[in-house]
Short mmCIF file of C-alpha atoms in Angstrom, two decimals:
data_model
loop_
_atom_site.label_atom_id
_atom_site.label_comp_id
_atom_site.label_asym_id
_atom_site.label_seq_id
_atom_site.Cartn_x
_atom_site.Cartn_y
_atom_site.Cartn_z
CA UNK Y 1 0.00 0.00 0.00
CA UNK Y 2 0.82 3.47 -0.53
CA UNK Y 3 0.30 6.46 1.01
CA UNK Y 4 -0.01 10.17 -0.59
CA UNK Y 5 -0.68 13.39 1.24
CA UNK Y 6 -0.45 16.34 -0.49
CA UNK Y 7 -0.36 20.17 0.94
CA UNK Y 8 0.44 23.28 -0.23
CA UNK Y 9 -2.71 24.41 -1.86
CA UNK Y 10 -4.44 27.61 -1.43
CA UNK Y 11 -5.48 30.78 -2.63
CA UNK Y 12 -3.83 33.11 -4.77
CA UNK Y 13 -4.19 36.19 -7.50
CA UNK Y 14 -3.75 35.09 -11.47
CA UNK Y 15 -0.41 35.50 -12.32
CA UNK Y 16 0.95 34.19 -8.29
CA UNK Y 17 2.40 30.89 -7.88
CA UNK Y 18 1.68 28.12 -5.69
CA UNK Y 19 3.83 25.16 -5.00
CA UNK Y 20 2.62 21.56 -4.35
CA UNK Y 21 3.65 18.98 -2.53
CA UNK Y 22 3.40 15.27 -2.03
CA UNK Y 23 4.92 12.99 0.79
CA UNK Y 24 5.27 9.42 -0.04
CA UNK Y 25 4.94 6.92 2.48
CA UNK Y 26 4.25 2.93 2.41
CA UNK Y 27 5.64 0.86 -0.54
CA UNK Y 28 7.42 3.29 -2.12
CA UNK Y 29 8.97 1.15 -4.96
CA UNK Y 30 5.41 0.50 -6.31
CA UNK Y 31 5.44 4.18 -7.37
CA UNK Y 32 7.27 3.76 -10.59
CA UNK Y 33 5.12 6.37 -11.93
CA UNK Y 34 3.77 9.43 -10.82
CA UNK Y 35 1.54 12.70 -11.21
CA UNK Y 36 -0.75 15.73 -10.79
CA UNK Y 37 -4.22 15.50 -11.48
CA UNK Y 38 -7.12 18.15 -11.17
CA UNK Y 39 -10.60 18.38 -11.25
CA UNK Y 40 -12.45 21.68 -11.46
CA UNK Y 41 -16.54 22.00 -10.84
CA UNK Y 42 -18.23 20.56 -13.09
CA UNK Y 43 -15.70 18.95 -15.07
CA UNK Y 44 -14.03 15.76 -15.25
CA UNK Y 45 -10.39 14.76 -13.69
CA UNK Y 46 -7.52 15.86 -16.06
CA UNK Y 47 -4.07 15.19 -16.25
CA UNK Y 48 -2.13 17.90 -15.40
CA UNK Y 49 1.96 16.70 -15.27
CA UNK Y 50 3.07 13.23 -15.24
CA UNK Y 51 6.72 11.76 -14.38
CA UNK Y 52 8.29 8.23 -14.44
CA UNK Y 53 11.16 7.57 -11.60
CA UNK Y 54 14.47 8.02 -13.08
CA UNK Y 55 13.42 9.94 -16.34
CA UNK Y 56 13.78 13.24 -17.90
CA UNK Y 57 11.01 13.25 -19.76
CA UNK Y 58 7.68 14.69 -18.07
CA UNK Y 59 4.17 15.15 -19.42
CA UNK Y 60 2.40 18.19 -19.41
CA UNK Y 61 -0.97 18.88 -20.40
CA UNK Y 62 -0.94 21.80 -23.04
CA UNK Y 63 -2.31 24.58 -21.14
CA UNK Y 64 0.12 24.60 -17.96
CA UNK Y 65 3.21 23.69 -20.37
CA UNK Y 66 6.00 26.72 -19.94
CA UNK Y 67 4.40 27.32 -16.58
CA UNK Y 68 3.96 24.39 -14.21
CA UNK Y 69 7.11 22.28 -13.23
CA UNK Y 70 6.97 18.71 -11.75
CA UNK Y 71 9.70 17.26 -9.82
CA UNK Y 72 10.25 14.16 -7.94
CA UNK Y 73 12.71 13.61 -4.73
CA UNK Y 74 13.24 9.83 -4.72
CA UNK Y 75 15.46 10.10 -1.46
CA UNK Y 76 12.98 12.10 0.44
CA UNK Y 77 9.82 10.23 -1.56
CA UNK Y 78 8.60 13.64 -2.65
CA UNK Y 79 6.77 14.90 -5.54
CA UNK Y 80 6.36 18.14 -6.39
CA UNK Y 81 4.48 20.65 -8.49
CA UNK Y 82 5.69 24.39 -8.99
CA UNK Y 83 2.90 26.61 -10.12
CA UNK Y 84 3.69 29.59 -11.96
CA UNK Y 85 1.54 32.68 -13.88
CA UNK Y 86 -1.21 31.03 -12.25
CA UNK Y 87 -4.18 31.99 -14.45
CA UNK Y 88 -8.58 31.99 -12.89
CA UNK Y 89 -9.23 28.51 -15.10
CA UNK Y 90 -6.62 26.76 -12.90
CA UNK Y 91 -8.84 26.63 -10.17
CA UNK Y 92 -9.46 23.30 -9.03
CA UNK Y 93 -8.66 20.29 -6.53
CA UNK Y 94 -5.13 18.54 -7.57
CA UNK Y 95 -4.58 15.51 -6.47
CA UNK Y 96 -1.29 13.42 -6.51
CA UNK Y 97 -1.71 10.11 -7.62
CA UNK Y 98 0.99 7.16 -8.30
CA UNK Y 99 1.01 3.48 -10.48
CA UNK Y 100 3.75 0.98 -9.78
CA UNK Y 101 3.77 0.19 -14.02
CA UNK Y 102 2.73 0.56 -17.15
CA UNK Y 103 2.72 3.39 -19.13
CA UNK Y 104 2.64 6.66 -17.09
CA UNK Y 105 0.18 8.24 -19.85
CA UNK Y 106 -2.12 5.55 -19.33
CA UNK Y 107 -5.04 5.46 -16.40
CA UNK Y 108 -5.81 4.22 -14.00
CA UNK Y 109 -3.74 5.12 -11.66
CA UNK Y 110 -3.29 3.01 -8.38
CA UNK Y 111 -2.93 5.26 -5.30
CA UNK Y 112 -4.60 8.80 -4.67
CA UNK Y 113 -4.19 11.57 -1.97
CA UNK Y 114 -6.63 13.03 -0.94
CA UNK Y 115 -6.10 16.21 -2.83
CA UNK Y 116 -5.51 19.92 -1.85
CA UNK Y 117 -7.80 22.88 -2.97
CA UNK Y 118 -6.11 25.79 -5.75
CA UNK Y 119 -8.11 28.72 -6.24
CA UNK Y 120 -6.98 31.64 -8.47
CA UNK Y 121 -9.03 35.00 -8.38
CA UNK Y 122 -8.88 37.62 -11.26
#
């Protein structure tokens, strides 16, 4: 079992950044891959940055690309997510989320936190 708790949401004006985090616990080697997700009202779960363990390529979704930034500490079992010209539409709950294989582009994933709340004002 894993074990993700994420923190560092919160509000902030469009154009502030936010940084996310999320502590690993449990059976850390079965978190080969790993991401950000959000959901916003009304709308379904998207993926928002996605990273394998010991790679240098990351996914972004197309509208955060050039302004989020994930990052994973594999000695402190962290994963992180650097928000940046934070616009109003990326207002939602992000969860964290790992798989122990498989393609990291693929869902479902296997463990969830229990996600942190981002609101951006205009």
């Amino acid at each position: 079992q894993v074990h993700l708790e994420e923190s560092g949401g919160g509000s902030v004006q469009a154009g502030g950044s936010l940084r996310l985090s999320c502590a690993v616990s449990g059976h850390t080697y079965a978190t080969n891959c790993m991401g950000w997700f959000r959901q916003a009202p009304g709308k379904e779960r998207e993926r928002v940055a996605l990273i394998r363990i010991g790679d240098i390529n990351k996914f972004y979704v197309d509208s955060v690309k050039g302004r989020f930034t994930i990052s994973r500490d594999n000695a402190k079992n962290t994963l992180d997510l650097q928000m940046n010209s934070l616009k109003p539409e990326d207002t939602a709950i992000y969860y964290c989320a790992a798989k122990a294989s498989g393609s990291c582009l693929a869902t479902p994933y296997d463990y969830w936190g229990h996600g942190t709340q981002v609101t951006v004002s205009s």
